[in-house]
Short mmCIF file of C-alpha atoms in Angstrom, two decimals:
data_model
loop_
_atom_site.label_atom_id
_atom_site.label_comp_id
_atom_site.label_asym_id
_atom_site.label_seq_id
_atom_site.Cartn_x
_atom_site.Cartn_y
_atom_site.Cartn_z
CA HIS A 1 0.56 0.14 0.33
CA GLU A 2 2.13 3.64 -1.13
CA GLN A 3 1.02 5.40 1.97
CA THR A 4 0.55 2.80 4.51
CA LYS A 5 3.30 0.42 2.62
CA ALA A 6 1.37 -2.10 4.89
CA ASN A 7 0.97 -6.20 2.46
CA LEU A 8 -2.08 -6.84 0.46
CA HIS A 9 -3.32 -9.08 3.29
CA SER A 10 -6.54 -11.26 2.90
CA HIS A 11 -7.67 -13.85 5.57
CA LYS A 12 -10.75 -15.84 6.60
CA PHE A 13 -12.54 -12.98 8.04
CA PRO A 14 -15.88 -12.09 6.54
CA ALA A 15 -15.80 -8.54 4.59
CA PRO A 16 -17.25 -5.56 6.21
CA MET A 17 -19.74 -5.18 4.10
CA THR A 18 -19.81 -7.91 1.58
CA LYS A 19 -19.93 -10.88 4.45
CA LYS A 20 -19.77 -13.61 2.26
CA GLU A 21 -16.74 -13.05 1.39
CA ASN A 22 -13.26 -12.74 2.37
CA GLU A 23 -12.45 -9.57 4.34
CA VAL A 24 -8.69 -7.33 2.58
CA SER A 25 -6.87 -5.65 4.66
CA GLY A 26 -2.87 -4.39 5.18
CA TYR A 27 -1.24 -6.54 7.46
CA GLY A 28 2.41 -5.87 7.73
CA ASN A 29 6.18 -4.80 5.97
CA ALA A 30 7.83 -5.77 3.19
CA THR A 31 10.01 -6.82 6.32
CA ALA A 32 7.34 -8.42 8.66
CA GLY A 33 4.70 -10.48 7.02
CA ASP A 34 2.98 -13.81 7.16
CA ASP A 35 1.18 -16.78 3.87
CA GLY A 36 -1.94 -14.29 3.76
CA ASP A 37 0.57 -11.92 2.31
CA VAL A 38 1.49 -14.28 -0.71
CA TRP A 39 -0.83 -13.46 -3.81
CA ILE A 40 -0.49 -14.86 -7.76
CA PHE A 41 -0.92 -12.54 -10.88
CA GLU A 42 -2.90 -14.90 -13.45
CA ILE A 43 -2.93 -13.35 -16.94
CA VAL A 44 -6.69 -12.52 -19.25
CA ASP A 45 -4.82 -11.23 -21.88
CA ASP A 46 -3.98 -7.85 -23.05
CA TYR A 47 -5.55 -5.19 -25.57
CA ALA A 48 -2.91 -4.43 -27.65
CA ALA A 49 -1.33 -8.49 -28.25
CA TRP A 50 -3.30 -11.01 -30.84
CA ARG A 51 -2.09 -13.65 -28.28
CA ARG A 52 -2.54 -13.89 -24.73
CA PRO A 53 0.82 -12.90 -23.87
CA THR A 54 2.80 -13.63 -20.83
CA THR A 55 4.35 -10.61 -19.42
CA ILE A 56 2.26 -8.05 -17.66
CA LYS A 57 2.65 -4.09 -19.27
CA ALA A 58 1.47 -0.83 -18.01
CA LEU A 59 -2.83 -0.63 -18.99
CA THR A 60 -3.26 -2.94 -21.52
CA THR A 61 -2.26 -6.36 -19.64
CA ARG A 62 -5.93 -7.00 -17.43
CA PHE A 63 -5.23 -10.03 -14.95
CA LEU A 64 -6.29 -11.16 -11.14
CA ILE A 65 -5.40 -11.42 -8.71
CA ARG A 66 -5.35 -14.98 -6.90
CA HIS A 67 -4.21 -14.69 -3.27
CA GLN A 68 -2.53 -18.21 -2.21
CA LYS A 69 -3.50 -19.72 0.78
CA THR A 70 -7.47 -19.22 -0.18
CA GLN A 71 -7.95 -19.13 -3.99
CA CYS A 72 -10.19 -17.22 -3.43
CA LEU A 73 -10.16 -14.07 -5.74
CA LEU A 74 -9.51 -9.61 -5.36
CA ARG A 75 -12.67 -8.29 -6.88
CA TYR A 76 -13.76 -4.60 -6.62
CA THR A 77 -18.00 -5.48 -5.41
CA GLY A 78 -20.32 -1.60 -5.55
CA GLU A 79 -20.40 -1.35 -2.10
CA VAL A 80 -19.90 1.94 -0.97
CA LEU A 81 -17.18 2.19 2.89
CA PRO A 82 -19.12 3.74 5.56
CA ASP A 83 -17.48 7.54 7.32
CA TRP A 84 -14.62 5.08 9.56
CA GLY A 85 -13.33 4.42 5.73
CA PHE A 86 -14.00 7.21 4.90
CA LYS A 87 -16.24 6.05 1.85
CA GLN A 88 -14.06 4.43 -0.44
CA ASN A 89 -14.56 1.03 -2.83
CA GLU A 90 -15.29 -2.21 -0.34
CA VAL A 91 -12.50 -4.59 -2.02
CA VAL A 92 -12.52 -8.30 -1.44
CA CYS A 93 -11.72 -11.18 -2.26
CA GLN A 94 -14.43 -13.74 -3.47
CA ARG A 95 -14.59 -17.26 -2.64
CA ARG A 96 -17.61 -18.35 -3.72
CA ASN A 97 -17.30 -19.47 -7.19
CA PRO A 98 -14.72 -17.10 -8.67
CA ASP A 99 -15.71 -15.97 -11.69
CA SER A 100 -12.32 -14.81 -13.38
CA ARG A 101 -14.80 -13.95 -16.54
CA ASP A 102 -16.77 -11.49 -14.04
CA THR A 103 -14.45 -7.95 -15.21
CA ARG A 104 -14.94 -6.56 -11.47
CA ASN A 105 -12.36 -9.32 -10.53
CA MET A 106 -9.59 -7.74 -13.04
CA TRP A 107 -7.27 -5.80 -12.37
CA ASN A 108 -4.33 -3.76 -14.19
CA VAL A 109 -1.27 -1.47 -13.82
CA GLU A 110 -2.50 2.57 -13.79
CA ASN A 111 1.08 3.44 -13.12
CA HIS A 112 4.45 1.82 -13.13
CA TRP A 113 7.75 3.34 -12.26
CA ASN A 114 11.78 2.15 -13.66
CA ASP A 115 14.41 3.68 -14.22
CA LYS A 116 16.25 1.87 -15.46
CA LEU A 117 13.44 1.49 -18.53
CA GLN A 118 12.54 4.50 -20.93
CA VAL A 119 9.42 6.00 -20.65
CA ALA A 120 7.01 4.81 -23.21
CA LYS A 121 5.33 6.59 -25.80
CA SER A 122 1.59 6.52 -25.46
CA GLY A 123 1.26 4.57 -29.25
CA GLN A 124 2.97 1.58 -27.83
CA PHE A 125 0.30 0.60 -26.00
CA GLY A 126 -2.04 0.50 -28.35
CA ARG A 127 -5.64 0.91 -26.94
CA ARG A 128 -8.51 1.17 -28.54
CA PHE A 129 -10.31 3.98 -28.63
CA TRP A 130 -14.00 2.73 -28.25
CA LYS A 131 -12.55 0.27 -25.91
CA ASP A 132 -11.78 2.91 -23.55
CA PHE A 133 -14.58 4.91 -24.86
CA GLY A 134 -16.79 2.35 -23.07
CA ASP A 135 -14.35 1.40 -20.22
CA LEU A 136 -14.05 5.71 -19.13
CA ASN A 137 -18.31 5.94 -19.19
CA VAL A 138 -18.78 2.81 -17.10
CA ALA A 139 -16.38 3.79 -14.63
CA MET A 140 -17.13 7.59 -14.20
CA TRP A 141 -21.09 5.97 -13.89
CA ASN A 142 -20.03 3.46 -10.69
CA SER A 143 -17.87 6.73 -9.37
CA ASN A 144 -21.22 8.55 -9.55
CA ASN A 145 -23.22 6.40 -7.73
CA ALA A 146 -21.20 5.51 -5.51
CA LEU A 147 -21.35 8.93 -4.41
CA THR A 148 -24.42 8.39 -2.33
CA PRO A 149 -26.27 11.40 -0.62
CA ASP A 150 -24.98 12.00 3.06
CA PRO A 151 -28.07 13.07 5.87
CA ASP A 152 -25.44 15.43 7.61
CA LYS A 153 -25.95 17.83 4.85
CA GLU A 154 -29.17 18.00 3.65
CA PRO A 155 -30.29 20.18 7.05
CA ASP A 156 -27.85 22.70 5.64
CA GLY A 157 -29.20 22.50 2.49
CA LEU A 158 -26.05 21.55 0.21
CA THR A 159 -28.40 19.10 -1.49
CA SER A 160 -30.50 19.87 -4.66
CA HIS A 161 -33.07 17.29 -6.93
CA PRO A 162 -32.77 17.50 -10.65
CA TRP A 163 -36.57 18.50 -11.26
CA GLN A 164 -35.22 21.59 -9.06
CA TRP A 165 -33.03 22.61 -11.51
CA PRO A 166 -34.89 24.18 -14.37
CA PHE A 167 -37.50 26.45 -12.69
CA ALA A 168 -34.70 27.66 -10.46
CA SER A 169 -36.62 26.92 -7.85
CA ILE A 170 -33.38 26.26 -5.67
CA GLY A 171 -29.64 28.50 -4.54
CA LEU A 172 -27.22 27.83 -2.59
CA ARG A 173 -25.71 29.15 0.54
CA ILE A 174 -21.63 29.03 -0.61
CA CYS A 175 -19.82 30.23 2.50
CA GLY A 176 -20.42 31.11 6.17
CA TRP A 177 -23.75 33.03 6.10
CA GLU A 178 -23.50 35.20 9.37
CA ASP A 179 -24.36 38.98 9.24
CA THR A 180 -20.85 39.90 9.95
CA HIS A 181 -19.35 37.88 6.53
CA VAL A 182 -18.89 38.41 1.98
CA LYS A 183 -22.03 36.28 2.12
CA PHE A 184 -22.18 34.56 -2.02
CA PHE A 185 -25.74 33.14 -2.83
CA LEU A 186 -25.51 30.77 -6.09
CA LEU A 187 -28.49 31.47 -8.03
CA GLY A 188 -28.10 32.29 -11.97
CA HIS A 189 -30.43 35.02 -13.43
CA PRO A 190 -34.04 33.98 -12.90
CA ILE A 191 -34.96 35.96 -16.29
CA LEU A 192 -32.44 33.65 -18.95
CA TRP A 193 -32.25 30.79 -16.65
CA ILE A 194 -37.04 30.40 -16.54
CA GLY A 195 -36.73 31.53 -20.06
CA SER A 196 -34.49 29.07 -21.33
CA THR A 197 -36.26 25.93 -19.58
CA ILE A 198 -39.58 27.06 -21.24
CA SER A 199 -37.74 27.66 -24.79
CA LEU A 200 -37.35 24.02 -24.26
CA GLY A 201 -41.08 22.93 -24.97
CA VAL A 202 -42.07 25.94 -27.69
CA PHE A 203 -39.24 24.40 -29.74
CA VAL A 204 -40.46 21.20 -29.56
CA LEU A 205 -43.99 22.44 -30.05
CA PHE A 206 -42.73 24.20 -33.38
CA PHE A 207 -41.24 21.03 -34.18
CA ILE A 208 -44.50 19.53 -34.47
CA VAL A 209 -46.71 22.18 -35.65
CA TYR A 210 -43.81 22.30 -38.31
CA VAL A 211 -44.47 18.06 -39.34
CA VAL A 212 -48.13 18.27 -38.88
CA ARG A 213 -48.11 21.51 -41.22
CA TRP A 214 -45.42 19.81 -43.43
CA GLN A 215 -47.89 16.85 -43.96
CA ARG A 216 -50.40 18.91 -44.85
CA LYS A 217 -48.74 20.39 -47.90
CA CYS A 218 -48.07 24.10 -46.29
CA GLU A 219 -44.84 26.19 -46.36
CA ASP A 220 -43.62 27.23 -44.22
CA TRP A 221 -39.66 27.27 -45.30
CA ARG A 222 -39.01 28.94 -48.38
CA ASN A 223 -36.16 25.89 -49.18
CA LEU A 224 -35.43 23.15 -46.86
CA GLU A 225 -32.08 24.80 -45.58
CA GLU A 226 -34.38 26.99 -44.17
CA TRP A 227 -35.47 23.61 -42.19
CA ASN A 228 -31.95 22.21 -42.04
CA ASN A 229 -30.87 24.96 -40.19
CA PHE A 230 -34.01 25.20 -37.20
CA VAL A 231 -33.16 21.12 -37.16
CA PHE A 232 -29.32 21.65 -36.32
CA ALA A 233 -30.14 23.64 -33.55
CA GLY A 234 -32.34 21.69 -32.43
CA LYS A 235 -29.48 19.23 -32.61
CA ILE A 236 -27.73 21.50 -30.01
CA GLY A 237 -29.28 23.05 -28.33
CA PHE A 238 -32.39 20.59 -27.37
CA MET A 239 -30.66 17.64 -27.76
CA GLY A 240 -27.90 18.99 -25.78
CA TRP A 241 -29.48 19.52 -22.55
CA PHE A 242 -31.52 17.14 -23.07
CA LEU A 243 -27.87 14.25 -22.70
CA HIS A 244 -26.57 16.63 -19.86
CA TYR A 245 -29.87 16.64 -17.51
CA ILE A 246 -32.44 13.63 -18.80
CA PRO A 247 -29.13 11.63 -16.66
CA PHE A 248 -29.25 12.34 -13.19
CA TYR A 249 -33.31 10.72 -13.38
CA ILE A 250 -31.60 7.38 -13.69
CA MET A 251 -28.35 8.49 -11.30
CA GLY A 252 -28.46 7.41 -7.26
CA ARG A 253 -25.30 9.94 -7.08
CA VAL A 254 -25.74 12.87 -4.35
CA THR A 255 -26.06 16.40 -6.47
CA TYR A 256 -25.76 19.33 -6.33
CA LEU A 257 -27.24 22.60 -8.13
CA HIS A 258 -23.77 23.63 -10.32
CA HIS A 259 -24.77 20.05 -11.22
CA TYR A 260 -27.32 21.50 -13.82
CA PHE A 261 -24.76 23.74 -16.15
CA PRO A 262 -23.80 21.75 -18.66
CA ALA A 263 -27.19 21.42 -19.51
CA LEU A 264 -27.98 24.86 -18.84
CA TYR A 265 -25.44 25.76 -21.22
CA PHE A 266 -27.09 24.58 -24.11
CA ALA A 267 -30.63 25.28 -22.80
CA LEU A 268 -29.15 29.01 -23.92
CA ILE A 269 -28.15 28.10 -27.08
CA ASN A 270 -31.76 27.49 -27.28
CA PHE A 271 -33.45 30.29 -26.07
CA ALA A 272 -31.57 33.15 -28.01
CA PHE A 273 -32.41 30.25 -31.40
CA MET A 274 -35.99 30.29 -30.24
CA ILE A 275 -35.58 34.01 -30.19
CA ASP A 276 -34.28 34.94 -32.86
CA HIS A 277 -36.70 32.30 -35.06
CA ILE A 278 -39.67 33.76 -34.03
CA GLY A 279 -39.11 37.47 -33.70
CA ASN A 280 -37.89 37.20 -37.61
CA LYS A 281 -41.31 36.07 -38.63
CA PHE A 282 -42.35 40.73 -37.67
CA GLN A 283 -40.88 43.04 -39.28
CA PRO A 284 -37.21 44.49 -38.56
CA TRP A 285 -38.24 46.98 -36.47
CA VAL A 286 -40.05 45.49 -34.30
CA PHE A 287 -37.72 42.90 -33.63
CA ARG A 288 -34.43 44.96 -33.13
CA SER A 289 -37.18 47.28 -30.68
CA PHE A 290 -37.72 44.04 -28.67
CA LEU A 291 -34.35 43.22 -28.40
CA TRP A 292 -33.26 46.36 -27.45
CA GLY A 293 -35.88 46.89 -24.14
CA PHE A 294 -35.10 42.95 -23.63
CA GLY A 295 -32.07 43.17 -23.02
CA GLY A 296 -32.24 46.50 -21.06
CA ILE A 297 -34.27 43.88 -18.56
CA LEU A 298 -31.95 41.56 -18.85
CA PHE A 299 -29.22 44.09 -17.20
CA LEU A 300 -31.47 45.51 -15.11
CA VAL A 301 -32.52 41.97 -13.17
CA TYR A 302 -28.50 41.23 -13.74
CA MET A 303 -27.63 44.47 -11.46
CA TYR A 304 -30.42 44.00 -9.20
CA PHE A 305 -28.83 40.22 -8.37
CA ALA A 306 -25.23 41.50 -8.07
CA ASP A 307 -24.60 41.09 -5.11
CA PHE A 308 -25.17 37.53 -4.97
CA ALA A 309 -22.56 36.94 -7.29
CA PHE A 310 -19.70 39.89 -5.71
CA GLY A 311 -20.78 39.28 -2.40
CA ILE A 312 -23.45 40.13 0.41
CA GLN A 313 -22.16 42.56 3.25
CA GLY A 314 -24.57 42.89 6.06
CA PRO A 315 -27.26 41.05 6.87
CA ALA A 316 -28.98 38.93 4.61
CA LYS A 317 -32.25 39.81 5.57
CA ALA A 318 -31.69 42.72 4.26
CA TYR A 319 -31.98 41.11 0.14
CA SER A 320 -35.46 39.94 1.29
CA GLY A 321 -37.00 41.58 -1.73
CA ARG A 322 -34.80 40.00 -4.00
CA MET A 323 -36.61 36.57 -2.92
CA TRP A 324 -38.71 36.08 -5.53
CA ASN A 325 -38.96 32.13 -4.76
CA LYS A 326 -39.49 31.07 -1.12
CA GLU A 327 -37.37 28.04 -1.63
CA TRP A 328 -34.63 30.72 -1.73
CA ARG A 329 -33.04 30.47 1.17
CA ILE A 330 -31.40 34.12 1.01
CA TYR A 331 -31.94 34.30 4.38
CA ASP A 332 -33.63 32.18 7.94
CA HIS A 333 -37.16 33.49 8.97
#
């Protein structure tokens, strides 16, 4: 173990979370230990080799780690240890029907140092793009699901739910909230935030209307290129928002307001596009007047809430008028 220098050890004692498997722990050091510290490496395959290799290479070679004394396999379970284990993932030694084909029993070398060898070039590893792409997304999915909500932090109002994000139903205190402190409140521009969400529904409505009218032989477009541009903008704005937002509903991890920012970026793109698309249906002077007026309103609202970003001086209760939504915990009632 890099930090403690202890040997990787296992024995016939139940693991902390997965009781049916053997515990894995740190024991002894480089000069002291026992037969519970002895492991056997069994090569499975190598991404960069067509045949089963006989040597282990960094990154590309996958192998099993078998405990010599008990013949169990080192395994990642996906369970999360309690606070005493610093919320780390559980590793056990699988003793009941160890499966050599299960990827949770497979390991690889991520880092290796040897002063007598030259540093290998990235091209020598022969990694496969789509294989790496899939592995990284699976790893990120498992890591995110391991970040479970912490009940101890719920009363502080730090966490939030995905359904609260699109309409700016919640803000986030990001520092201490005493009257003597400079305070910062994470809250987006209300008009842009809510307007971008409404624009997503407007885009879907327009898309359906256009398709129905097209089937009825109505001519809403001067040429096919205009329609293609409308669909392309929808792919970027609406689909970008959808792909960055909806997955949070099927993930088990703890969520915070800032997780909506990538989706918000695409929603704002859609908002700007829909304003331009609808505005071009009016006379140019009407559209320009609207843009100047709407831009002025956006600026005034920005200035009205600017202290949330640049710092609230004094008691937060003085900003009670800015609490447009009762769920915004700007001050405690």
